XYZ file of C-alpha atoms in Angstrom:
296
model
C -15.201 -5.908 -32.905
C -14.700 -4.293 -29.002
C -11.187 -4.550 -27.770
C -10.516 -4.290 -24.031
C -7.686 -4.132 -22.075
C -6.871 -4.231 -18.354
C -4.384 -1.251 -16.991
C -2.278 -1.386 -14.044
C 0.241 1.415 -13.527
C 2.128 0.498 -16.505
C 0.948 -2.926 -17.311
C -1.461 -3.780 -19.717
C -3.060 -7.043 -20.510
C -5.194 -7.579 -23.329
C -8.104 -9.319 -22.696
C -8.904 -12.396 -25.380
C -12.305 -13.868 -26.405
C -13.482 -16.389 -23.457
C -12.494 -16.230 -19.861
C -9.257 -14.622 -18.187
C -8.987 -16.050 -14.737
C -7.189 -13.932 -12.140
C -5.808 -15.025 -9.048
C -2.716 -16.511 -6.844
C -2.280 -19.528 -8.808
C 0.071 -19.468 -11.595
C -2.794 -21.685 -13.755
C -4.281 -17.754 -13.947
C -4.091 -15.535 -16.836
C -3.036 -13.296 -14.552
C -1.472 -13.984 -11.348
C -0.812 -11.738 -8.549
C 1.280 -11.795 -6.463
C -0.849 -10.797 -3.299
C -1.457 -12.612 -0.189
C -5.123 -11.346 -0.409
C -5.815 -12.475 -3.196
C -7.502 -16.266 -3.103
C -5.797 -19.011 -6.023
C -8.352 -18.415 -8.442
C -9.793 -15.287 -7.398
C -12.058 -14.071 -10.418
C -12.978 -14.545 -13.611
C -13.902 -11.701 -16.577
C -15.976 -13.180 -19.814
C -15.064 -11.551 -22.772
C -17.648 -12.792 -25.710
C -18.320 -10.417 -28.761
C -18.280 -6.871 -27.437
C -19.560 -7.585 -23.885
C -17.306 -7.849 -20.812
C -18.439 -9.032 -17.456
C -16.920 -10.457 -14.259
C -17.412 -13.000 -11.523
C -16.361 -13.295 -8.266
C -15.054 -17.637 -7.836
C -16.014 -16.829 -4.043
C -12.575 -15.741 -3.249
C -12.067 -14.836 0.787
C -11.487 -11.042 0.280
C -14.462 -10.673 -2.277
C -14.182 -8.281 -5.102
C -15.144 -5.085 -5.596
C -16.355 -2.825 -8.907
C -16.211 0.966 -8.654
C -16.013 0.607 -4.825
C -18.783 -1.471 -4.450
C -18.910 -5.168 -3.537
C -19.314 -7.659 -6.438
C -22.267 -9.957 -6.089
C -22.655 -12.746 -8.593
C -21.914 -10.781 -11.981
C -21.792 -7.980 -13.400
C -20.767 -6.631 -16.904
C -18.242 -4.015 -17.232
C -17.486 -1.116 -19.277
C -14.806 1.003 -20.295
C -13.317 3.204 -17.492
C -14.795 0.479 -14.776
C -12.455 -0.254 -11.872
C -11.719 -3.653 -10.223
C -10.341 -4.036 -7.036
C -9.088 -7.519 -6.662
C -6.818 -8.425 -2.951
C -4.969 -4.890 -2.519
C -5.003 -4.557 -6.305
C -6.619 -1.923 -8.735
C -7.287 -2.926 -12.412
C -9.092 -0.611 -14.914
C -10.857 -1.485 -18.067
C -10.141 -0.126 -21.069
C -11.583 -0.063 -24.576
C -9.447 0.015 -26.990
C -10.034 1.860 -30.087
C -9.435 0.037 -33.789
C -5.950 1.720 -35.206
C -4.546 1.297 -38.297
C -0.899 -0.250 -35.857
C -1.654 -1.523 -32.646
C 1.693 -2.797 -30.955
C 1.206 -5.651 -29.526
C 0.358 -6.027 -25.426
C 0.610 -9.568 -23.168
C -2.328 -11.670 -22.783
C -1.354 -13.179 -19.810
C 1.206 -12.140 -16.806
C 2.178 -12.367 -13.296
C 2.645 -8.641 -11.627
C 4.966 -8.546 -9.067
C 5.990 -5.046 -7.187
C 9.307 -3.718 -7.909
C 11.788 -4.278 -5.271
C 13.621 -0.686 -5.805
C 10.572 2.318 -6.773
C 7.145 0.096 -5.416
C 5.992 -0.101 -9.310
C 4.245 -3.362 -10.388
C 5.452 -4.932 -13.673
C 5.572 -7.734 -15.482
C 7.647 -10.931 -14.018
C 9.204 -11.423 -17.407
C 10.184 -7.890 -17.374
C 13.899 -7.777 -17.499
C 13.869 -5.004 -15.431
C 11.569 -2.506 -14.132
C 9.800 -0.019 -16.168
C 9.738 2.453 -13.464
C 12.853 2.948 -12.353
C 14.953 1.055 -15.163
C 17.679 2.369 -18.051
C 14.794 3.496 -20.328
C 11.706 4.969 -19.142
C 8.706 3.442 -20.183
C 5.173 5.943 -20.979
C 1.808 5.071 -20.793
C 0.212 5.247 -24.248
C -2.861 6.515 -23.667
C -3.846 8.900 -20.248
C -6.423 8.013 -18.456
C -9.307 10.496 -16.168
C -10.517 10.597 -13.024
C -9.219 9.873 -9.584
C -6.840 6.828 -11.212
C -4.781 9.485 -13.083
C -4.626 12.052 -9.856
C -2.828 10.010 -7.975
C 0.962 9.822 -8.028
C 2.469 6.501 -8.485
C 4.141 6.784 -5.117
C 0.651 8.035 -3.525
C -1.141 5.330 -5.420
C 1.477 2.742 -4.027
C 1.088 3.774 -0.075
C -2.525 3.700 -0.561
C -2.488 0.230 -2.193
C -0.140 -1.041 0.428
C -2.239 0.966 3.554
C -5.284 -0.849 2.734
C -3.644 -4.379 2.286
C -2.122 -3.716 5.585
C -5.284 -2.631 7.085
C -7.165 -5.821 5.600
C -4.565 -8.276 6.726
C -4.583 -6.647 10.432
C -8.383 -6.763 10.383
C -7.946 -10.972 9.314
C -5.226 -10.789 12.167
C -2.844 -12.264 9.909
C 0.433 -10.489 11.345
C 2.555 -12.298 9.474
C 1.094 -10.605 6.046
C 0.941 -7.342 8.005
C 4.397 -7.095 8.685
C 5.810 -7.989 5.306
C 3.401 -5.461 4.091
C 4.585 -3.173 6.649
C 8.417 -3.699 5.290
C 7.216 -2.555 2.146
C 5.498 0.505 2.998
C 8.608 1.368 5.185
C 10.825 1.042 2.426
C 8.721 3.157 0.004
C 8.729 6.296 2.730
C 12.224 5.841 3.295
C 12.981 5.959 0.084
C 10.697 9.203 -0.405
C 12.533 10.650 2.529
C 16.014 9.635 0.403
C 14.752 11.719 -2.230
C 14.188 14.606 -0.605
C 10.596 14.535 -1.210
C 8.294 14.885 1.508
C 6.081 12.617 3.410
C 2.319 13.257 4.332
C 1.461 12.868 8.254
C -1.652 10.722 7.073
C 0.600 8.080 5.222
C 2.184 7.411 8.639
C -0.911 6.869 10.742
C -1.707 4.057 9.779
C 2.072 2.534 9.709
C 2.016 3.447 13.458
C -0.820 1.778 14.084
C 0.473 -1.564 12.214
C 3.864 -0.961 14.556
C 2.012 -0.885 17.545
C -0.020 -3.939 17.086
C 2.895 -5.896 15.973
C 4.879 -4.945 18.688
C 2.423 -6.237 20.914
C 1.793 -9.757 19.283
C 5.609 -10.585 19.305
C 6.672 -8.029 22.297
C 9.327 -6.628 20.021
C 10.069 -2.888 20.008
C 11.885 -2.569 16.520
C 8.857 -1.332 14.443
C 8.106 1.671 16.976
C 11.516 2.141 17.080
C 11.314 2.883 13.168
C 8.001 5.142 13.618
C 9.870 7.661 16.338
C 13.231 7.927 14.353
C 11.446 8.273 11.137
C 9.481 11.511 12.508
C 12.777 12.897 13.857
C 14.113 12.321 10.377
C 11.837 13.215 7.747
C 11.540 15.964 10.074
C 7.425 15.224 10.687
C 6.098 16.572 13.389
C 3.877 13.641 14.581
C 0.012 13.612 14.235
C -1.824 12.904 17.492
C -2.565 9.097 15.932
C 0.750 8.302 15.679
C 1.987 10.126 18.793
C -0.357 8.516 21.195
C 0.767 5.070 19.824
C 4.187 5.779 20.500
C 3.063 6.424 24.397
C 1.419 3.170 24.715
C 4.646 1.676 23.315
C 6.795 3.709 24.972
C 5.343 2.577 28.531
C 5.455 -1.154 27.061
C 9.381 -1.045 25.918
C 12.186 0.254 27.326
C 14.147 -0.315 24.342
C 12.036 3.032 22.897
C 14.021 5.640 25.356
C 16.572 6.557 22.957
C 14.740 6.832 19.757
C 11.603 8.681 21.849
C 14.246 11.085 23.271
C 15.361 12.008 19.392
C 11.600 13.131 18.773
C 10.935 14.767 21.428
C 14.284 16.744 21.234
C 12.870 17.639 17.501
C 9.616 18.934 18.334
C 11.055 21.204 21.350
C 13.230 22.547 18.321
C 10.113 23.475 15.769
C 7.911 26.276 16.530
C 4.424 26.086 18.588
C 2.097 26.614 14.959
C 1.301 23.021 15.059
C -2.425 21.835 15.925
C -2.786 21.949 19.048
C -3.836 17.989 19.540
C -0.715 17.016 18.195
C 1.299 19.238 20.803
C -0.831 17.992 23.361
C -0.397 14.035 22.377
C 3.666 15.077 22.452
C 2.969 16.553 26.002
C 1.828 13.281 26.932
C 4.061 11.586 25.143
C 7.380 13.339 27.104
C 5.268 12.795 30.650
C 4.994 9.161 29.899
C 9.053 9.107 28.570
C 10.248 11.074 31.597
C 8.011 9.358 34.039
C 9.847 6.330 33.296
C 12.927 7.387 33.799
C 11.960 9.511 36.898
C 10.613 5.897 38.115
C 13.921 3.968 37.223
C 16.570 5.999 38.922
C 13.851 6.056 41.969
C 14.173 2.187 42.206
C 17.814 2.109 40.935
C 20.097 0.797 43.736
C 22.281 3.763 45.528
């Protein structure tokens, strides 16, 4: 008889005959901890060799290979299950002579230290712990090209996109924390980090800052560029203009970038320079304006 397993990064949960439930609630198989993810989210029917899925008409839907889940579907092996901000794939297992045994329920949590999920019961992380732990089996396709730390910015990106979109800030920004803390720690490494993963952190800072009027989250996007050193795209630049002109508070930490990209050479696209050109009219028109007004 079929075996089949669901793969996360590292995690595996075997799937048992009847129905796994997946969701928020702890009553799940497997919970997730996700704030897009509805209580009881989904449901996968395992009976004989077939495997199929249902979506309990959770808020953020479900989707299979990319594509929305309507009603249900069945599933085979290699078939890919995006559930809140989360990415499942289904494996068969193949009948061995061992198998070591493999959790049949769970709650996956992200790790606080390298961004991996694993297991809540987990004494510690399989990631980043004393003893590295290996996938058994390697799996194809754009799942396996993906770093883990690429694979976790892109999770987190699209969370944060989908909470902004639901204009739940609150989700955003604790999203936003984590994503910050994953690029700083790639920037600890000495590893660097891709113009493209920033965009759309920049754009999260920016609408933040204007729901609660507080500058601290563009204050992280300009220092971050002058550290890494990143010359800024034109996406995250021209965000940082609009904040700029919103928050004094940004004069210091817009100096320290601009002061950087007068120090790199002129090969960069030419939209970017441009969206820095505007960027040090709209910082030095300020202060041009507030020593005009200041009091002699």
């Amino acid at each position: 008889m079929a075996r089949y397993r669901l793969r996360f990064h590292l995690q595996e949960v075997d799937l048992r005959q009847g129905v796994t439930y997946i969701g928020r609630s702890e009553e799940c198989e497997v919970t997730l901890e996700d704030p897009l993810v509805s209580r009881r989210h989904a449901r996968i029917v395992f009976e004989g060799d077939e495997a199929s899925i249902e979506d309990l008409g959770s808020r953020n839907g479900v989707r299979v290979n990319g594509k929305p889940l309507r009603g249900t579907r069945s599933l085979t092996d290699g078939d890919r299950v995006r559930i809140g901000s989360q990415d499942f794939v289904l494996c068969r297992v193949q009948p061995r002579a061992e198998v070591r045994p493999f959790m049949t329920t769970g709650v996956l949590r992200l790790c606080a230290h390298c961004r991996a999920p694993y297991a809540r019961e987990a004494l510690s992380c399989p990631q980043c712990g004393t003893e590295e732990s290996k996938d058994e089996d390697t799996l194809s396709g754009a799942f396996a090209s993906l770093s883990q730390y690429d694979w976790s910015v892109q999770l987190l990106v699209e969370a944060l996109e989908k909470a902004l979109g639901l204009e739940r800030l609150a989700d955003a920004e604790r999203i936003l924390r984590r994503a910050t803390a994953l690029l700083e720690e790639r920037l600890a490494s000495g590893e660097k980090v891709l113009p493209a993963q920033l965009a759309p952190l920049a754009t999260a800072a920016d609408r933040i800052c204007r729901a609660t009027g507080d500058a601290t989250w563009g204050v992280w996007v300009a220092r971050f560029c002058a550290r890494a050193p990143l010359f800024p795209p034109a996406t995250v630049t021209d965000r940082l203009v609009g904040l700029r002109l919103r928050h004094v508070d940004l004069a210091e930490s817009v100096e320290e970038l601009l002061a950087y990209c007068r120090s790199v050479d002129v090969s960069q696209k030419r939209e970017d320079r441009e969206a820095v050109a505007r960027l040090a009219r709209a910082h030095h028109g300020i202060g041009e304006e507030s020593s005009r007004l200041a009091p002699n």
